[in-house]
Amino acid sequence: MTWYPEFLPSAPTTLRVALAAFLIFAFIIFLTRLVGKRGVAKMNSFDWIVTVALGSIVAAGIVSPDDFGPALIASFVLVSLQWCLTKLSLKTKWIEKLIKANPTLLVMDGEILQDGQDKTHVTDSEILAAARGAGLASLQDVKAMILETDGSFSVIPVSAKIPEAFKDYTLRDLSEIDSL
């Protein structure tokens, strides 16, 4: 009779899975440190896709003995591709457009912009919640609200003062932000 329930895998399998989990965990920490803070910063949709794919790959490597080596290789390739594409996106506009979304203006001068809502599928209640989250009582207190590339809302209150560095920049310029 064994010391563990029958629905658990055998002791050697359990040890192999535990060791694989430890090794892959250490490898992912190494890759994350190698790539830098981008991998753990607020994610845009590109980073989110890479993270989900990476999770699937490492899960396969942990539970399947045949997938351990390929999981390490695939993780390295995936993280390397992410790193290369983000580096290239700094220098090449078409790559940046390929992998990154643009911010979308949702509210301007207290009015919800239907085009922004249609593009992002953000509801009135989500817009109102973002305004409340910024400490504003109503949309009339919102100068502008932008859905950022990481899915967060930036809310600029009517009372905000424009910094001197941006004196020539107007919020109306944001209406063109999606066409960049």
PDB file of C-alpha atoms in Angstrom:
ATOM      1  CA  MET A   1       0.000   0.000   0.000  1.00  0.00           C
ATOM      2  CA  THR A   2       1.272   3.462  -0.876  1.00  0.00           C
ATOM      3  CA  TRP A   3       1.354   6.532   1.361  1.00  0.00           C
ATOM      4  CA  TYR A   4      -0.514   8.743  -1.109  1.00  0.00           C
ATOM      5  CA  PRO A   5      -3.980   8.449  -2.676  1.00  0.00           C
ATOM      6  CA  GLU A   6      -4.383   6.463  -5.888  1.00  0.00           C
ATOM      7  CA  PHE A   7      -5.513   9.476  -7.913  1.00  0.00           C
ATOM      8  CA  LEU A   8      -2.073  11.083  -7.507  1.00  0.00           C
ATOM      9  CA  PRO A   9       0.724  10.131  -9.902  1.00  0.00           C
ATOM     10  CA  SER A  10       3.474   7.783  -8.780  1.00  0.00           C
ATOM     11  CA  ALA A  11       6.257   9.141  -6.599  1.00  0.00           C
ATOM     12  CA  PRO A  12       8.830   9.307  -9.465  1.00  0.00           C
ATOM     13  CA  THR A  13       6.341  11.190 -11.645  1.00  0.00           C
ATOM     14  CA  THR A  14       5.526  13.559  -8.805  1.00  0.00           C
ATOM     15  CA  LEU A  15       9.218  14.249  -8.238  1.00  0.00           C
ATOM     16  CA  ARG A  16       9.797  14.791 -11.976  1.00  0.00           C
ATOM     17  CA  VAL A  17       6.910  17.269 -12.193  1.00  0.00           C
ATOM     18  CA  ALA A  18       8.138  19.100  -9.090  1.00  0.00           C
ATOM     19  CA  LEU A  19      11.683  19.295 -10.470  1.00  0.00           C
ATOM     20  CA  ALA A  20      10.435  20.414 -13.894  1.00  0.00           C
ATOM     21  CA  ALA A  21       8.282  23.103 -12.268  1.00  0.00           C
ATOM     22  CA  PHE A  22      11.240  24.338 -10.236  1.00  0.00           C
ATOM     23  CA  LEU A  23      13.614  24.381 -13.226  1.00  0.00           C
ATOM     24  CA  ILE A  24      11.148  26.065 -15.568  1.00  0.00           C
ATOM     25  CA  PHE A  25      10.255  28.596 -12.870  1.00  0.00           C
ATOM     26  CA  ALA A  26      13.957  29.420 -12.440  1.00  0.00           C
ATOM     27  CA  PHE A  27      14.379  29.642 -16.230  1.00  0.00           C
ATOM     28  CA  ILE A  28      11.416  32.025 -16.582  1.00  0.00           C
ATOM     29  CA  ILE A  29      12.828  34.223 -13.805  1.00  0.00           C
ATOM     30  CA  PHE A  30      16.163  34.230 -15.641  1.00  0.00           C
ATOM     31  CA  LEU A  31      14.467  35.186 -18.942  1.00  0.00           C
ATOM     32  CA  THR A  32      12.456  37.911 -17.218  1.00  0.00           C
ATOM     33  CA  ARG A  33      15.603  39.382 -15.664  1.00  0.00           C
ATOM     34  CA  LEU A  34      17.375  39.129 -19.022  1.00  0.00           C
ATOM     35  CA  VAL A  35      14.607  40.911 -20.924  1.00  0.00           C
ATOM     36  CA  GLY A  36      14.132  43.603 -18.304  1.00  0.00           C
ATOM     37  CA  LYS A  37      11.197  45.405 -16.785  1.00  0.00           C
ATOM     38  CA  ARG A  38       9.064  45.406 -19.920  1.00  0.00           C
ATOM     39  CA  GLY A  39       7.982  41.835 -19.264  1.00  0.00           C
ATOM     40  CA  VAL A  40       6.491  42.767 -15.906  1.00  0.00           C
ATOM     41  CA  ALA A  41       5.260  46.279 -16.702  1.00  0.00           C
ATOM     42  CA  LYS A  42       1.668  47.063 -17.569  1.00  0.00           C
ATOM     43  CA  MET A  43       1.034  44.984 -20.634  1.00  0.00           C
ATOM     44  CA  ASN A  44      -0.338  46.027 -23.978  1.00  0.00           C
ATOM     45  CA  SER A  45      -2.173  43.411 -26.044  1.00  0.00           C
ATOM     46  CA  PHE A  46       1.057  42.191 -27.695  1.00  0.00           C
ATOM     47  CA  ASP A  47       2.708  41.568 -24.319  1.00  0.00           C
ATOM     48  CA  TRP A  48      -0.436  39.888 -23.011  1.00  0.00           C
ATOM     49  CA  ILE A  49      -0.500  37.460 -25.961  1.00  0.00           C
ATOM     50  CA  VAL A  50       3.148  36.578 -25.408  1.00  0.00           C
ATOM     51  CA  THR A  51       2.490  36.038 -21.687  1.00  0.00           C
ATOM     52  CA  VAL A  52      -0.478  33.732 -22.320  1.00  0.00           C
ATOM     53  CA  ALA A  53       1.479  31.748 -24.915  1.00  0.00           C
ATOM     54  CA  LEU A  54       4.446  31.507 -22.552  1.00  0.00           C
ATOM     55  CA  GLY A  55       2.165  30.194 -19.799  1.00  0.00           C
ATOM     56  CA  SER A  56       0.828  27.494 -22.082  1.00  0.00           C
ATOM     57  CA  ILE A  57       4.299  26.470 -23.192  1.00  0.00           C
ATOM     58  CA  VAL A  58       5.719  26.193 -19.685  1.00  0.00           C
ATOM     59  CA  ALA A  59       2.666  24.291 -18.465  1.00  0.00           C
ATOM     60  CA  ALA A  60       3.279  21.657 -21.121  1.00  0.00           C
ATOM     61  CA  GLY A  61       6.940  21.453 -20.110  1.00  0.00           C
ATOM     62  CA  ILE A  62       6.076  20.969 -16.472  1.00  0.00           C
ATOM     63  CA  VAL A  63       3.559  18.159 -16.828  1.00  0.00           C
ATOM     64  CA  SER A  64       4.974  16.238 -19.774  1.00  0.00           C
ATOM     65  CA  PRO A  65       8.454  14.694 -19.675  1.00  0.00           C
ATOM     66  CA  ASP A  66       8.697  14.799 -23.472  1.00  0.00           C
ATOM     67  CA  ASP A  67       7.910  18.531 -23.559  1.00  0.00           C
ATOM     68  CA  PHE A  68      10.468  19.767 -20.989  1.00  0.00           C
ATOM     69  CA  GLY A  69      13.332  20.517 -23.392  1.00  0.00           C
ATOM     70  CA  PRO A  70      11.108  21.872 -26.163  1.00  0.00           C
ATOM     71  CA  ALA A  71       9.336  24.077 -23.587  1.00  0.00           C
ATOM     72  CA  LEU A  72      12.643  25.637 -22.541  1.00  0.00           C
ATOM     73  CA  ILE A  73      13.576  26.254 -26.180  1.00  0.00           C
ATOM     74  CA  ALA A  74      10.140  27.594 -27.109  1.00  0.00           C
ATOM     75  CA  SER A  75      10.109  29.892 -24.054  1.00  0.00           C
ATOM     76  CA  PHE A  76      13.504  31.274 -24.966  1.00  0.00           C
ATOM     77  CA  VAL A  77      12.480  31.802 -28.608  1.00  0.00           C
ATOM     78  CA  LEU A  78       9.189  33.456 -27.656  1.00  0.00           C
ATOM     79  CA  VAL A  79      10.765  35.848 -25.154  1.00  0.00           C
ATOM     80  CA  SER A  80      13.601  36.586 -27.604  1.00  0.00           C
ATOM     81  CA  LEU A  81      11.115  37.380 -30.367  1.00  0.00           C
ATOM     82  CA  GLN A  82       9.220  39.690 -28.033  1.00  0.00           C
ATOM     83  CA  TRP A  83      12.449  41.444 -27.087  1.00  0.00           C
ATOM     84  CA  CYS A  84      13.593  41.778 -30.723  1.00  0.00           C
ATOM     85  CA  LEU A  85      10.225  43.043 -31.960  1.00  0.00           C
ATOM     86  CA  THR A  86       9.963  45.622 -29.195  1.00  0.00           C
ATOM     87  CA  LYS A  87      13.520  46.816 -29.903  1.00  0.00           C
ATOM     88  CA  LEU A  88      12.728  47.027 -33.626  1.00  0.00           C
ATOM     89  CA  SER A  89       9.473  48.853 -32.885  1.00  0.00           C
ATOM     90  CA  LEU A  90      11.527  51.680 -31.380  1.00  0.00           C
ATOM     91  CA  LYS A  91      13.207  52.197 -34.743  1.00  0.00           C
ATOM     92  CA  THR A  92      10.618  51.063 -37.287  1.00  0.00           C
ATOM     93  CA  LYS A  93       7.128  52.588 -37.330  1.00  0.00           C
ATOM     94  CA  TRP A  94       5.441  49.760 -39.268  1.00  0.00           C
ATOM     95  CA  ILE A  95       6.613  47.192 -36.715  1.00  0.00           C
ATOM     96  CA  GLU A  96       5.382  49.423 -33.903  1.00  0.00           C
ATOM     97  CA  LYS A  97       1.980  49.649 -35.603  1.00  0.00           C
ATOM     98  CA  LEU A  98       1.983  45.896 -36.131  1.00  0.00           C
ATOM     99  CA  ILE A  99       2.497  44.978 -32.479  1.00  0.00           C
ATOM    100  CA  LYS A 100       1.069  47.918 -30.555  1.00  0.00           C
ATOM    101  CA  ALA A 101      -2.382  49.408 -30.355  1.00  0.00           C
ATOM    102  CA  ASN A 102      -2.954  53.139 -30.212  1.00  0.00           C
ATOM    103  CA  PRO A 103      -4.623  54.932 -27.326  1.00  0.00           C
ATOM    104  CA  THR A 104      -8.259  55.818 -28.023  1.00  0.00           C
ATOM    105  CA  LEU A 105     -10.004  59.007 -27.009  1.00  0.00           C
ATOM    106  CA  LEU A 106     -13.316  58.151 -25.318  1.00  0.00           C
ATOM    107  CA  VAL A 107     -14.449  61.435 -23.760  1.00  0.00           C
ATOM    108  CA  MET A 108     -13.770  65.019 -24.765  1.00  0.00           C
ATOM    109  CA  ASP A 109     -15.084  68.019 -22.843  1.00  0.00           C
ATOM    110  CA  GLY A 110     -17.545  65.884 -20.876  1.00  0.00           C
ATOM    111  CA  GLU A 111     -19.047  64.206 -23.956  1.00  0.00           C
ATOM    112  CA  ILE A 112     -18.673  60.514 -24.754  1.00  0.00           C
ATOM    113  CA  LEU A 113     -17.270  60.038 -28.261  1.00  0.00           C
ATOM    114  CA  GLN A 114     -19.232  57.370 -30.100  1.00  0.00           C
ATOM    115  CA  ASP A 115     -16.364  56.581 -32.500  1.00  0.00           C
ATOM    116  CA  GLY A 116     -14.074  55.758 -29.578  1.00  0.00           C
ATOM    117  CA  GLN A 117     -16.743  53.620 -27.963  1.00  0.00           C
ATOM    118  CA  ASP A 118     -17.465  51.753 -31.184  1.00  0.00           C
ATOM    119  CA  LYS A 119     -13.773  51.046 -31.735  1.00  0.00           C
ATOM    120  CA  THR A 120     -13.042  49.842 -28.189  1.00  0.00           C
ATOM    121  CA  HIS A 121     -16.394  48.345 -27.126  1.00  0.00           C
ATOM    122  CA  VAL A 122     -16.192  50.294 -23.859  1.00  0.00           C
ATOM    123  CA  THR A 123     -19.619  50.840 -22.308  1.00  0.00           C
ATOM    124  CA  ASP A 124     -21.036  54.015 -20.781  1.00  0.00           C
ATOM    125  CA  SER A 125     -20.915  52.380 -17.354  1.00  0.00           C
ATOM    126  CA  GLU A 126     -17.192  51.580 -17.759  1.00  0.00           C
ATOM    127  CA  ILE A 127     -16.518  55.197 -18.753  1.00  0.00           C
ATOM    128  CA  LEU A 128     -18.484  56.465 -15.765  1.00  0.00           C
ATOM    129  CA  ALA A 129     -16.636  54.043 -13.477  1.00  0.00           C
ATOM    130  CA  ALA A 130     -13.283  55.340 -14.769  1.00  0.00           C
ATOM    131  CA  ALA A 131     -14.383  58.912 -14.069  1.00  0.00           C
ATOM    132  CA  ARG A 132     -15.455  57.945 -10.537  1.00  0.00           C
ATOM    133  CA  GLY A 133     -12.177  56.083 -10.084  1.00  0.00           C
ATOM    134  CA  ALA A 134     -10.377  59.338 -10.894  1.00  0.00           C
ATOM    135  CA  GLY A 135     -12.391  61.072  -8.163  1.00  0.00           C
ATOM    136  CA  LEU A 136     -14.723  62.952 -10.506  1.00  0.00           C
ATOM    137  CA  ALA A 137     -18.428  63.256  -9.795  1.00  0.00           C
ATOM    138  CA  SER A 138     -19.642  63.442 -13.399  1.00  0.00           C
ATOM    139  CA  LEU A 139     -18.504  63.443 -16.988  1.00  0.00           C
ATOM    140  CA  GLN A 140     -18.849  67.239 -16.966  1.00  0.00           C
ATOM    141  CA  ASP A 141     -15.713  67.224 -14.799  1.00  0.00           C
ATOM    142  CA  VAL A 142     -13.765  65.276 -17.477  1.00  0.00           C
ATOM    143  CA  LYS A 143     -11.708  67.238 -19.980  1.00  0.00           C
ATOM    144  CA  ALA A 144     -10.544  64.043 -21.696  1.00  0.00           C
ATOM    145  CA  MET A 145     -10.537  60.295 -21.105  1.00  0.00           C
ATOM    146  CA  ILE A 146      -8.251  57.984 -23.028  1.00  0.00           C
ATOM    147  CA  LEU A 147      -8.232  54.198 -23.134  1.00  0.00           C
ATOM    148  CA  GLU A 148      -4.501  53.454 -23.072  1.00  0.00           C
ATOM    149  CA  THR A 149      -2.775  50.603 -24.890  1.00  0.00           C
ATOM    150  CA  ASP A 150      -2.518  48.593 -21.665  1.00  0.00           C
ATOM    151  CA  GLY A 151      -6.281  48.781 -21.106  1.00  0.00           C
ATOM    152  CA  SER A 152      -6.117  51.412 -18.383  1.00  0.00           C
ATOM    153  CA  PHE A 153      -8.052  54.675 -18.482  1.00  0.00           C
ATOM    154  CA  SER A 154      -6.292  58.024 -18.314  1.00  0.00           C
ATOM    155  CA  VAL A 155      -8.655  60.695 -17.063  1.00  0.00           C
ATOM    156  CA  ILE A 156      -7.783  64.369 -17.384  1.00  0.00           C
ATOM    157  CA  PRO A 157     -10.042  66.561 -15.254  1.00  0.00           C
ATOM    158  CA  VAL A 158     -11.298  69.943 -16.429  1.00  0.00           C
ATOM    159  CA  SER A 159      -9.321  71.492 -13.589  1.00  0.00           C
ATOM    160  CA  ALA A 160      -5.978  70.080 -14.842  1.00  0.00           C
ATOM    161  CA  LYS A 161      -3.351  72.644 -15.670  1.00  0.00           C
ATOM    162  CA  ILE A 162      -1.375  72.042 -18.837  1.00  0.00           C
ATOM    163  CA  PRO A 163       2.367  71.902 -18.080  1.00  0.00           C
ATOM    164  CA  GLU A 164       4.483  74.602 -19.708  1.00  0.00           C
ATOM    165  CA  ALA A 165       6.239  71.953 -21.801  1.00  0.00           C
ATOM    166  CA  PHE A 166       2.896  71.140 -23.466  1.00  0.00           C
ATOM    167  CA  LYS A 167       1.623  74.699 -23.902  1.00  0.00           C
ATOM    168  CA  ASP A 168       1.447  74.311 -27.710  1.00  0.00           C
ATOM    169  CA  TYR A 169      -0.255  70.926 -27.419  1.00  0.00           C
ATOM    170  CA  THR A 170      -4.026  70.773 -27.121  1.00  0.00           C
ATOM    171  CA  LEU A 171      -6.343  67.962 -26.126  1.00  0.00           C
ATOM    172  CA  ARG A 172      -8.038  68.353 -29.491  1.00  0.00           C
ATOM    173  CA  ASP A 173      -4.897  66.780 -30.947  1.00  0.00           C
ATOM    174  CA  LEU A 174      -5.978  63.594 -29.183  1.00  0.00           C
ATOM    175  CA  SER A 175      -8.828  63.165 -31.637  1.00  0.00           C
ATOM    176  CA  GLU A 176      -6.178  62.123 -34.146  1.00  0.00           C
ATOM    177  CA  ILE A 177      -4.424  59.751 -31.771  1.00  0.00           C
ATOM    178  CA  ASP A 178      -5.930  56.597 -33.341  1.00  0.00           C
ATOM    179  CA  SER A 179      -4.689  57.523 -36.795  1.00  0.00           C
ATOM    180  CA  LEU A 180      -1.015  57.733 -35.769  1.00  0.00           C
TER     181      LEU A 180
END
